[in-house]
Amino acid sequence: MSKSKDTELLNRLEKAARSGGITKRDFIRYSVMAGVTAATATGVWTTKARAQPKSGGTFRWGLHDGNTSDTHDPGTYVTRQMIFLAHTHRSYLTMINGDGSLGPDLAVAWEASPDASEWAFKLNENAYFHSGKKVTADDVIASINHHRGDDTTSAAKSLLLDVVDIRKDGDYAIVVELSGGNADFPWLMTDYHMAICPANEDGSINWQTGDGSGPYKIENGEFGVQFNLSRHDGWHGEGAYFDNVELIVLNDPNARQTALMTGDVDAVSLIELKTMALLQRNPNIKIHNIPSAGAITMPMHCNRAPFDNVDVRNALKLAIDRDEIINKITFGAATKGNDFHHSPAQPYWPNDVVQREYDPDQAKSLLKKAGMEGLSVSLSAADSVYAGAVDMAVLYAEQAKNAGINIQVVREPNDGYYSDVWLKKPFCLVSWGARPTPDVMYTLAYKDGAAWNESFWQNEQFNRLLLEAKAELNDIRRADLYREMAILARDDGGTIIPFFNNFVYANSARIGTPEQLAASWENDGARAASRWWFEN
């Protein structure tokens, strides 16, 4: 190849890398073919192809899950609208980086006592709320306490039950005392409820005004419709390349996808998987397919008949063909579930637990044992939960017929699904975002008394193991404890987990993104507004 052609090829490769049209591996491979050493190609990728992001423009972000009943109260956060808005206009003590590691946000450093029962956090002294007030230890303490105490209505209360005391160590440091060791405590501070708000004089927080210390401040907006934000000049972190951000609720999948294709939005949080292959052929759109610890669950209320019978619960778990659902509903963009909420994307994964398979005959046998032959139940679903959620419920109903089970699929309204259906209807489909560790997930959704114990399952042995694992600093022993918990949840629990869904979303080719995208939520861990930029 001539030198001029080598240069021409490298220029094309650099352009493709800047637009996200080529991976680092392929960039280096083709660069070597053009006569460049691997070391030089790596340097070119870093300094030229992945050049410094550009600033400017208005980022229009279409979200798939928002309700008119949403609020600014961190204790009520549940929809993607609330979660993504929170990560855009508010800050947290810590954050999950693109590579899945734990990084700083308002806390610049943290350390534990030898038994992990006390954690000290040092705060960034250059962080400001949008109102102009500096972020101090008082704000952090009040924000954490918002989720504590007998009177709190926060869904995150169960995460903080081990907190005995929080005290400040000067204006820019806090110390958290726990009743026992918790090696994951800094990870808990990334939970989307733990947004830091300004403190009131009485120790409560001012969440009502929407004030925050995140990369963008709210100019105006309406829940369930749209929020308009502008860059926060006092932002203490990196990024925030856009001048303005528009968060637009587009619950309807066709409207959302059309808006992306016509250029009315620059990114969407969820695409229709059945059209993924078609969209991939569009040069103006980039698709991201990110394996995650997010999950689709089907909780059965264990405190209500017929789900109070463990044989009925296991019959329903055996009546679902996960392989067919993953093939036909997710188009392969998922990892098979095994009815315990611990993903291969999380640490301590128990890969030797026997996988439950589709077995309608065994399901029939269990129903006969329970005296529930010809079982009939209703299953609620809405497409705002997951692209194809209603189709999935219908497919499951067809599969269950082979076990003599009649499942009536109830299509629920998208708006208000999590306030009117989840935790209220005894059998429904739910979408869980990824949690960084099994302790966080089990504490939120399985622990006795947890506000989000969606199946209302109670198991004394599971709760005992959870406390033991939380304080265990030996990784081998901790993995063993999580394995025991997984088996208990699979064999006795009230939640069917068909799969751990990949986060599949898309954006305009004009958008530049980091090489690694966080797998904690869609759109780069819900931080697209601060981590992405316009290429041109």
mmCIF file of N, CA, C and O in Angstrom, residues 306-368:
data_model
loop_
_atom_site.group_PDB
_atom_site.id
_atom_site.type_symbol
_atom_site.label_atom_id
_atom_site.label_comp_id
_atom_site.label_asym_id
_atom_site.label_seq_id
_atom_site.Cartn_x
_atom_site.Cartn_y
_atom_site.Cartn_z
ATOM 1 N N PRO A 306 -53.093 -17.576 45.393
ATOM 2 C CA PRO A 306 -52.552 -18.911 45.670
ATOM 3 C C PRO A 306 -51.034 -18.905 45.859
ATOM 4 O O PRO A 306 -50.416 -19.945 46.013
ATOM 5 N N PHE A 307 -50.414 -17.698 45.849
ATOM 6 C CA PHE A 307 -48.959 -17.615 45.852
ATOM 7 C C PHE A 307 -48.360 -17.854 47.230
ATOM 8 O O PHE A 307 -47.131 -17.896 47.367
ATOM 9 N N ASP A 308 -49.210 -18.010 48.241
ATOM 10 C CA ASP A 308 -48.696 -18.345 49.569
ATOM 11 C C ASP A 308 -48.306 -19.809 49.680
ATOM 12 O O ASP A 308 -47.783 -20.247 50.702
ATOM 13 N N ASN A 309 -48.518 -20.555 48.617
ATOM 14 C CA ASN A 309 -48.156 -21.970 48.555
ATOM 15 C C ASN A 309 -46.884 -22.106 47.726
ATOM 16 O O ASN A 309 -46.849 -21.753 46.539
ATOM 17 N N VAL A 310 -45.810 -22.621 48.331
ATOM 18 C CA VAL A 310 -44.519 -22.704 47.636
ATOM 19 C C VAL A 310 -44.578 -23.626 46.428
ATOM 20 O O VAL A 310 -43.871 -23.400 45.433
ATOM 21 N N ASP A 311 -45.438 -24.645 46.453
ATOM 22 C CA ASP A 311 -45.566 -25.530 45.295
ATOM 23 C C ASP A 311 -46.176 -24.787 44.110
ATOM 24 O O ASP A 311 -45.791 -25.022 42.956
ATOM 25 N N VAL A 312 -47.108 -23.898 44.382
ATOM 26 C CA VAL A 312 -47.685 -23.081 43.309
ATOM 27 C C VAL A 312 -46.622 -22.152 42.734
ATOM 28 O O VAL A 312 -46.500 -22.006 41.508
ATOM 29 N N ARG A 313 -45.842 -21.540 43.612
ATOM 30 C CA ARG A 313 -44.794 -20.638 43.142
ATOM 31 C C ARG A 313 -43.794 -21.363 42.259
ATOM 32 O O ARG A 313 -43.416 -20.888 41.176
ATOM 33 N N ASN A 314 -43.366 -22.542 42.682
ATOM 34 C CA ASN A 314 -42.393 -23.289 41.888
ATOM 35 C C ASN A 314 -43.002 -23.845 40.610
ATOM 36 O O ASN A 314 -42.305 -23.993 39.601
ATOM 37 N N ALA A 315 -44.312 -24.146 40.627
ATOM 38 C CA ALA A 315 -44.968 -24.590 39.402
ATOM 39 C C ALA A 315 -44.942 -23.484 38.357
ATOM 40 O O ALA A 315 -44.670 -23.724 37.170
ATOM 41 N N LEU A 316 -45.198 -22.263 38.786
ATOM 42 C CA LEU A 316 -45.167 -21.130 37.858
ATOM 43 C C LEU A 316 -43.747 -20.852 37.364
ATOM 44 O O LEU A 316 -43.542 -20.418 36.222
ATOM 45 N N LYS A 317 -42.752 -21.113 38.206
ATOM 46 C CA LYS A 317 -41.361 -20.956 37.770
ATOM 47 C C LYS A 317 -40.974 -22.012 36.740
ATOM 48 O O LYS A 317 -40.176 -21.753 35.837
ATOM 49 N N LEU A 318 -41.534 -23.212 36.877
ATOM 50 C CA LEU A 318 -41.245 -24.302 35.932
ATOM 51 C C LEU A 318 -42.033 -24.181 34.639
ATOM 52 O O LEU A 318 -41.709 -24.838 33.644
ATOM 53 N N ALA A 319 -43.072 -23.339 34.645
ATOM 54 C CA ALA A 319 -43.958 -23.228 33.483
ATOM 55 C C ALA A 319 -43.507 -22.171 32.491
ATOM 56 O O ALA A 319 -44.210 -21.903 31.511
ATOM 57 N N ILE A 320 -42.350 -21.567 32.723
ATOM 58 C CA ILE A 320 -41.849 -20.542 31.814
ATOM 59 C C ILE A 320 -40.632 -21.062 31.056
ATOM 60 O O ILE A 320 -39.706 -21.626 31.639
ATOM 61 N N ASP A 321 -40.649 -20.898 29.737
ATOM 62 C CA ASP A 321 -39.538 -21.309 28.882
ATOM 63 C C ASP A 321 -38.651 -20.092 28.641
ATOM 64 O O ASP A 321 -38.912 -19.279 27.745
ATOM 65 N N ARG A 322 -37.619 -19.944 29.459
ATOM 66 C CA ARG A 322 -36.761 -18.771 29.385
ATOM 67 C C ARG A 322 -36.027 -18.666 28.051
ATOM 68 O O ARG A 322 -35.840 -17.575 27.516
ATOM 69 N N ASP A 323 -35.606 -19.805 27.520
ATOM 70 C CA ASP A 323 -34.864 -19.777 26.256
ATOM 71 C C ASP A 323 -35.719 -19.216 25.121
ATOM 72 O O ASP A 323 -35.248 -18.403 24.316
ATOM 73 N N GLU A 324 -36.974 -19.627 25.059
ATOM 74 C CA GLU A 324 -37.854 -19.128 24.002
ATOM 75 C C GLU A 324 -38.122 -17.633 24.190
ATOM 76 O O GLU A 324 -38.155 -16.872 23.210
ATOM 77 N N ILE A 325 -38.303 -17.213 25.427
ATOM 78 C CA ILE A 325 -38.554 -15.803 25.692
ATOM 79 C C ILE A 325 -37.346 -14.944 25.317
ATOM 80 O O ILE A 325 -37.483 -13.884 24.697
ATOM 81 N N ILE A 326 -36.153 -15.399 25.690
ATOM 82 C CA ILE A 326 -34.944 -14.643 25.340
ATOM 83 C C ILE A 326 -34.786 -14.557 23.832
ATOM 84 O O ILE A 326 -34.425 -13.513 23.281
ATOM 85 N N ASN A 327 -35.103 -15.642 23.130
ATOM 86 C CA ASN A 327 -34.966 -15.666 21.678
ATOM 87 C C ASN A 327 -36.000 -14.774 20.991
ATOM 88 O O ASN A 327 -35.668 -13.981 20.103
ATOM 89 N N LYS A 328 -37.258 -14.871 21.416
ATOM 90 C CA LYS A 328 -38.335 -14.191 20.698
ATOM 91 C C LYS A 328 -38.634 -12.785 21.206
ATOM 92 O O LYS A 328 -39.139 -11.947 20.437
ATOM 93 N N ILE A 329 -38.355 -12.510 22.466
ATOM 94 C CA ILE A 329 -38.675 -11.202 23.025
ATOM 95 C C ILE A 329 -37.458 -10.294 23.099
ATOM 96 O O ILE A 329 -37.531 -9.117 22.740
ATOM 97 N N THR A 330 -36.333 -10.813 23.569
ATOM 98 C CA THR A 330 -35.139 -9.971 23.704
ATOM 99 C C THR A 330 -34.220 -10.062 22.497
ATOM 100 O O THR A 330 -33.248 -9.315 22.426
ATOM 101 N N PHE A 331 -34.502 -10.996 21.588
ATOM 102 C CA PHE A 331 -33.657 -11.217 20.405
ATOM 103 C C PHE A 331 -32.203 -11.459 20.814
ATOM 104 O O PHE A 331 -31.254 -10.982 20.173
ATOM 105 N N GLY A 332 -32.063 -12.184 21.912
ATOM 106 C CA GLY A 332 -30.733 -12.561 22.387
ATOM 107 C C GLY A 332 -30.058 -11.542 23.278
ATOM 108 O O GLY A 332 -28.962 -11.807 23.796
ATOM 109 N N ALA A 333 -30.685 -10.395 23.501
ATOM 110 C CA ALA A 333 -30.055 -9.328 24.281
ATOM 111 C C ALA A 333 -30.355 -9.497 25.770
ATOM 112 O O ALA A 333 -30.924 -8.619 26.415
ATOM 113 N N ALA A 334 -29.958 -10.640 26.326
ATOM 114 C CA ALA A 334 -30.249 -10.925 27.728
ATOM 115 C C ALA A 334 -29.419 -12.112 28.199
ATOM 116 O O ALA A 334 -28.883 -12.883 27.388
ATOM 117 N N THR A 335 -29.326 -12.256 29.512
ATOM 118 C CA THR A 335 -28.698 -13.402 30.156
ATOM 119 C C THR A 335 -29.770 -14.171 30.909
ATOM 120 O O THR A 335 -30.571 -13.579 31.637
ATOM 121 N N LYS A 336 -29.788 -15.479 30.754
ATOM 122 C CA LYS A 336 -30.835 -16.319 31.340
ATOM 123 C C LYS A 336 -30.855 -16.202 32.860
ATOM 124 O O LYS A 336 -29.820 -16.275 33.522
ATOM 125 N N GLY A 337 -32.055 -16.035 33.418
ATOM 126 C CA GLY A 337 -32.222 -15.953 34.856
ATOM 127 C C GLY A 337 -32.474 -17.309 35.487
ATOM 128 O O GLY A 337 -32.795 -18.285 34.800
ATOM 129 N N ASN A 338 -32.363 -17.356 36.811
ATOM 130 C CA ASN A 338 -32.525 -18.617 37.530
ATOM 131 C C ASN A 338 -33.303 -18.410 38.828
ATOM 132 O O ASN A 338 -33.113 -19.135 39.793
ATOM 133 N N ASP A 339 -34.159 -17.375 38.841
ATOM 134 C CA ASP A 339 -35.074 -17.114 39.954
ATOM 135 C C ASP A 339 -34.384 -16.711 41.251
ATOM 136 O O ASP A 339 -34.925 -16.915 42.339
ATOM 137 N N PHE A 340 -33.185 -16.145 41.149
ATOM 138 C CA PHE A 340 -32.588 -15.435 42.277
ATOM 139 C C PHE A 340 -31.920 -14.190 41.708
ATOM 140 O O PHE A 340 -31.371 -14.211 40.613
ATOM 141 N N HIS A 341 -32.020 -13.097 42.459
ATOM 142 C CA HIS A 341 -31.641 -11.792 41.935
ATOM 143 C C HIS A 341 -30.151 -11.519 42.129
ATOM 144 O O HIS A 341 -29.756 -10.595 42.845
ATOM 145 N N HIS A 342 -29.341 -12.330 41.517
ATOM 146 C CA HIS A 342 -27.893 -12.188 41.576
ATOM 147 C C HIS A 342 -27.398 -12.455 40.168
ATOM 148 O O HIS A 342 -27.559 -13.549 39.639
ATOM 149 N N SER A 343 -26.836 -11.440 39.547
ATOM 150 C CA SER A 343 -26.466 -11.500 38.133
ATOM 151 C C SER A 343 -24.999 -11.874 37.940
ATOM 152 O O SER A 343 -24.159 -11.583 38.799
ATOM 153 N N PRO A 344 -24.678 -12.496 36.801
ATOM 154 C CA PRO A 344 -23.271 -12.750 36.485
ATOM 155 C C PRO A 344 -22.454 -11.463 36.373
ATOM 156 O O PRO A 344 -21.228 -11.500 36.446
ATOM 157 N N ALA A 345 -23.142 -10.329 36.216
ATOM 158 C CA ALA A 345 -22.435 -9.052 36.142
ATOM 159 C C ALA A 345 -22.052 -8.521 37.511
ATOM 160 O O ALA A 345 -21.334 -7.532 37.620
ATOM 161 N N GLN A 346 -22.519 -9.178 38.578
ATOM 162 C CA GLN A 346 -22.190 -8.775 39.940
ATOM 163 C C GLN A 346 -21.112 -9.687 40.517
ATOM 164 O O GLN A 346 -20.933 -10.820 40.050
ATOM 165 N N PRO A 347 -20.387 -9.218 41.529
ATOM 166 C CA PRO A 347 -19.388 -10.084 42.178
ATOM 167 C C PRO A 347 -20.057 -11.223 42.931
ATOM 168 O O PRO A 347 -21.242 -11.167 43.245
ATOM 169 N N TYR A 348 -19.285 -12.251 43.217
ATOM 170 C CA TYR A 348 -19.712 -13.426 43.994
ATOM 171 C C TYR A 348 -20.770 -14.251 43.261
ATOM 172 O O TYR A 348 -21.582 -14.931 43.886
ATOM 173 N N TRP A 349 -20.772 -14.217 41.947
ATOM 174 C CA TRP A 349 -21.759 -14.963 41.165
ATOM 175 C C TRP A 349 -21.652 -16.468 41.433
ATOM 176 O O TRP A 349 -20.593 -17.065 41.255
ATOM 177 N N PRO A 350 -22.733 -17.136 41.873
ATOM 178 C CA PRO A 350 -22.696 -18.585 42.157
ATOM 179 C C PRO A 350 -22.974 -19.402 40.892
ATOM 180 O O PRO A 350 -24.099 -19.861 40.663
ATOM 181 N N ASN A 351 -21.962 -19.599 40.087
ATOM 182 C CA ASN A 351 -22.182 -20.207 38.768
ATOM 183 C C ASN A 351 -22.450 -21.711 38.813
ATOM 184 O O ASN A 351 -22.750 -22.313 37.787
ATOM 185 N N ASP A 352 -22.368 -22.326 40.000
ATOM 186 C CA ASP A 352 -22.607 -23.767 40.076
ATOM 187 C C ASP A 352 -24.011 -24.119 40.557
ATOM 188 O O ASP A 352 -24.329 -25.291 40.743
ATOM 189 N N VAL A 353 -24.872 -23.107 40.746
ATOM 190 C CA VAL A 353 -26.259 -23.384 41.131
ATOM 191 C C VAL A 353 -26.995 -23.918 39.910
ATOM 192 O O VAL A 353 -26.958 -23.317 38.832
ATOM 193 N N VAL A 354 -27.667 -25.059 40.065
ATOM 194 C CA VAL A 354 -28.324 -25.731 38.938
ATOM 195 C C VAL A 354 -29.376 -24.813 38.323
ATOM 196 O O VAL A 354 -30.205 -24.224 39.024
ATOM 197 N N GLN A 355 -29.318 -24.693 37.001
ATOM 198 C CA GLN A 355 -30.264 -23.853 36.275
ATOM 199 C C GLN A 355 -31.640 -24.506 36.219
ATOM 200 O O GLN A 355 -31.773 -25.676 35.867
ATOM 201 N N ARG A 356 -32.675 -23.748 36.573
ATOM 202 C CA ARG A 356 -34.050 -24.252 36.439
ATOM 203 C C ARG A 356 -34.464 -24.154 34.976
ATOM 204 O O ARG A 356 -34.312 -23.121 34.336
ATOM 205 N N GLU A 357 -35.003 -25.257 34.461
ATOM 206 C CA GLU A 357 -35.413 -25.313 33.066
ATOM 207 C C GLU A 357 -36.935 -25.444 32.956
ATOM 208 O O GLU A 357 -37.628 -25.732 33.940
ATOM 209 N N TYR A 358 -37.428 -25.255 31.763
ATOM 210 C CA TYR A 358 -38.854 -25.387 31.467
ATOM 211 C C TYR A 358 -39.280 -26.841 31.628
ATOM 212 O O TYR A 358 -38.742 -27.732 30.991
ATOM 213 N N ASP A 359 -40.229 -27.091 32.518
ATOM 214 C CA ASP A 359 -40.660 -28.460 32.798
ATOM 215 C C ASP A 359 -42.152 -28.447 33.163
ATOM 216 O O ASP A 359 -42.524 -28.499 34.339
ATOM 217 N N PRO A 360 -43.031 -28.368 32.160
ATOM 218 C CA PRO A 360 -44.470 -28.301 32.443
ATOM 219 C C PRO A 360 -45.012 -29.540 33.144
ATOM 220 O O PRO A 360 -45.963 -29.439 33.920
ATOM 221 N N ASP A 361 -44.410 -30.687 32.898
ATOM 222 C CA ASP A 361 -44.882 -31.904 33.573
ATOM 223 C C ASP A 361 -44.623 -31.828 35.079
ATOM 224 O O ASP A 361 -45.481 -32.213 35.892
ATOM 225 N N GLN A 362 -43.435 -31.370 35.450
ATOM 226 C CA GLN A 362 -43.130 -31.200 36.867
ATOM 227 C C GLN A 362 -44.025 -30.132 37.494
ATOM 228 O O GLN A 362 -44.457 -30.248 38.645
ATOM 229 N N ALA A 363 -44.323 -29.092 36.715
ATOM 230 C CA ALA A 363 -45.232 -28.057 37.202
ATOM 231 C C ALA A 363 -46.612 -28.646 37.481
ATOM 232 O O ALA A 363 -47.232 -28.335 38.515
ATOM 233 N N LYS A 364 -47.089 -29.479 36.584
ATOM 234 C CA LYS A 364 -48.378 -30.146 36.790
ATOM 235 C C LYS A 364 -48.370 -30.965 38.073
ATOM 236 O O LYS A 364 -49.329 -30.954 38.854
ATOM 237 N N SER A 365 -47.277 -31.681 38.302
ATOM 238 C CA SER A 365 -47.158 -32.530 39.480
ATOM 239 C C SER A 365 -47.221 -31.703 40.763
ATOM 240 O O SER A 365 -47.878 -32.093 41.738
ATOM 241 N N LEU A 366 -46.551 -30.556 40.769
ATOM 242 C CA LEU A 366 -46.566 -29.694 41.951
ATOM 243 C C LEU A 366 -47.956 -29.118 42.200
ATOM 244 O O LEU A 366 -48.396 -28.999 43.348
ATOM 245 N N LEU A 367 -48.649 -28.761 41.132
ATOM 246 C CA LEU A 367 -49.997 -28.228 41.298
ATOM 247 C C LEU A 367 -50.955 -29.291 41.833
ATOM 248 O O LEU A 367 -51.841 -28.996 42.648
ATOM 249 N N LYS A 368 -50.762 -30.520 41.376
ATOM 250 C CA LYS A 368 -51.584 -31.617 41.885
ATOM 251 C C LYS A 368 -51.322 -31.807 43.380
ATOM 252 O O LYS A 368 -52.260 -32.000 44.178
#
